C-alpha cells in the first residue's frame, strides 16, 4: 500500500469526519485503499471507524503510524498496538517504534526483539550503523526498556540484515553492544565477539557463544578448532571435551542459580540486573542460604531485590541492608513496581536521591510523590514533571506557619519551582493557582515572567502554558482591589513579604473598604513615595503586581516609584505605548526606558525619541556595541530628519561629530555621504531641510506606497505616517490589496486597514478577492474562480474568505470548486469538518456506506462543488 503525503490525504479527511454514523465495516471492506492515507494523518477518526479498521492489516498499519494516536486515549492505543503486534511485518515494527504513543511500550519492544530485524530497529529509531556509537542508545536501554534478555532475542532471530564492516565495528565498539551477539546465528559475529571481548564475557556467555558456533558454524570441527586462549578455565575444559551433551549441561548449570550466584560474587561482573534478566527462574532457597552464609554486596542485593519473583521478606531484608542501591535498582527496572517501593518506603524511608528519582518519573503515583515532597521538598520539587495543584497544596499546607516563623526558609523557592513548572506544562490552571497558591509572595515572584519548561519535555496531551490565563485574572484582581491609590500600594509593599495567604487574600487585606478611585490620590510629600519591599523575592513579587496593572494605573503610579523599581518595571514591558509616550520628554521615565529597550524591539516606538535625542544617543544607535544595534532609524527620510534635528538643536559641530564617526553601520553610510555632500554646499542646510520637508508630506508617502516595490522594507521605516491622508487616498483610489496587506503591518495603522487586510492573501493579488472586496455576490465569485487560484502554495483563498466573514460555509460548500481543493483547504485551515458539512452529508448521502464510497472515489477528478459531489454520489 502506497502512503500519500499529508496534503494528498486531506481531501478525504473531512468526508471521514463528517460521516460519523456510516457503516464503517462495509467501507473498510470495500474501500480500504481510500482510508489508508487518511488514517495515517487524520486528527481524530470516528470511534466506529477505528473499531472496524482493527481487522484490516493495511488500516492498522496506518493507525500505528498516526502521530496523533496518543491523543485518542489509552484504550484505543492499547487496541491499535495489540492489533499491530499480531502482524509479522518489519514495516509495522518501524511504525510502532517511530510513533511516540507506542515507542516505549514493553510489548512493542518485545515485538521488535522477536522480529529479528535489526534493520527495523535501526530504521525505527532513525539510527545509522555508520555513525559512531549509533547503536548504543538502542542496545543500552536508556530510553526504552531493552534488557539483555530482549537484546538476545533480537540477535538470535536477526538473520535478515546485512553484515558489513561498519556495522560490525559499531557492534564491537563496547562490551555492552557486543555481549548479546553470543546467541547470533551468524558465526562470523560470534567469532568476532570472542576475539575482541572474550575475556570480559561471563562463563555463561562464553559457553553460549561456543554453542552458537557448534549449531551454526560447523559443529564439532569448528569447536575443536576454536582458539581458547581468551576463555575461562572451566569453559576451556568443556570445549576440550568436544561433546555437545557436556556443553549443554555446563551451559544449563551456568545459566541456572549456581551460575547466577557465581556472577553475583564475581567482582569483575557488573550490571547484575541485566545478567539476571536472562534467567527465567531462580532457586530462592539456595540464594537465601548463600546470603545467610555470606551476604551479597550492594549491587548484587539490589539486582536480586528488583526481580519481580523475589520473595517479599527477602526483598525487605536486602533493602534494610542496602537501601540506597536497592531503591535505585527498583526505579531503573521497567516497569517500576510502585507497590513494592511503597512497602520499602514504609519499612525504611527512601533517601533523598531515591526520592528525587522516583518523583521525576512521570508514572510516579501522586500520593507517593506528595509523601516524598514533604520529606525532601527541594529535591522532589526540582525533579517533578508537570506538578499539579494538589502537590502545591501539600508543599504549603504543613509548613506555612513554620515559614512565617523562619523555620523553613526554602519554602518560597520550592513554591516557585512547582508554580513555574505547573503553569508551563499546563498541569495547573491559572484560576486554581490564584485560589490556593500560597504564600502570595512566592507565587507572584514565580509568575512575573512567562515560565518555560525545565523538567517536562513538553506539555501533556491537550495542555498548553496557562501563564497567560493566570496573568489575565491577576490583572482583573489588581484593578478591582488596588486601582491607583498610592496608600493602597504602599500597604501592599509593606505586607507582601510576610503575608502567608493567597494572592486574593493579600489584595483584600491591603485594599480599602471602599473601592479605590482610578485616579492618583494626593498625599503629603513624605507619603508620596512607594517604598519597595526588601529582599529579591519580595521585590520580584511587587514588580509582578505592578506589571499586571493596566496602562493607566502604571502611568499614575510611576512618579511614586524609586528609580530602580521604575527601571525594572519598564524593562519588563518596554514596548508599552505609555512608556514610549512618556519617554519623549527628558526625565526619569526616558532614562529608564532607554535602559530597558531589548534588542528585538520594533522600531516604531523609537520615533518618539528622535525629536529630543542628544548627539550621544544618536551615536549610540550607530555603535556596534550599543543596545541600539537593532533599533536604528530606518529609511532615507527619517535618517535625514535626524541630522536636521541635530543641526537645529546642537549646531554644525554636533553634525560634523556624527558624520566623523568611524563605526557607522553600512546601511547608514549612503545617508551619511549624502548629508556630507549637501552640507558642503553654501545652501546645504536649506537643501537638507527642503529634502526632508518634501519627503515627509502626505503626497510623498502616498507616492512611496504606490511606486515602491520593497514594501517589506518600507513598512519597517520609522516614518511619521499621515494616516488620514493615506486613508482618504485609499477611499478615492484604492491601493492594491498587497499594498493594503503591508500597510496593515505599519506602526499605528488604522483599524480600517486591519479589517480590510484580514481578507487579503499575504502573497500577491487574487482576482477572486478583488471581486469579493468590490461587493460582488459570493455565489458569483465562487462559481467563476477555482478554489486553487492562484495556483501556488498560498492560494487558499476560499478558507481565508470564510475566516474573514466574506463567504459562509454554506456558500463555500455549494458553489466553490473543485470539491477536492475545497475539502483540502477546509482541513488545512481548520483540521476538522465544519458543522455545515456534517449536516450536508446527513441530508444527501445520509448513512449510506456505498454512497460514501462513491463520493470518495469521485472526489479526485470531480470538478464541481462539494454539494454537487455528494448529491451525485447519492443519486448514482
Coordinates of N, CA and C in Angstrom, one line a residue, residues 104 355 372 411 655 716 822:
X104 N 7.7 3.3 23.5 CA 8.3 2.9 24.8 C 7.5 1.8 25.5
X355 N 14.3 9.5 46.4 CA 13.1 10.2 46.3 C 13.0 11.1 45.1
X372 N 6.9 12.0 49.4 CA 8.3 12.3 49.2 C 8.6 13.8 49.2
X411 N 10.9 27.4 51.5 CA 9.6 27.2 51.0 C 9.3 28.1 49.8
X655 N 26.7 67.9 14.2 CA 26.5 67.1 13.0 C 27.9 66.6 12.4
X716 N 8.9 48.9 7.7 CA 9.8 49.0 8.8 C 10.4 50.3 9.0
X822 N -11.4 22.3 -2.3 CA -12.2 22.9 -1.2 C -12.0 22.1 0.0

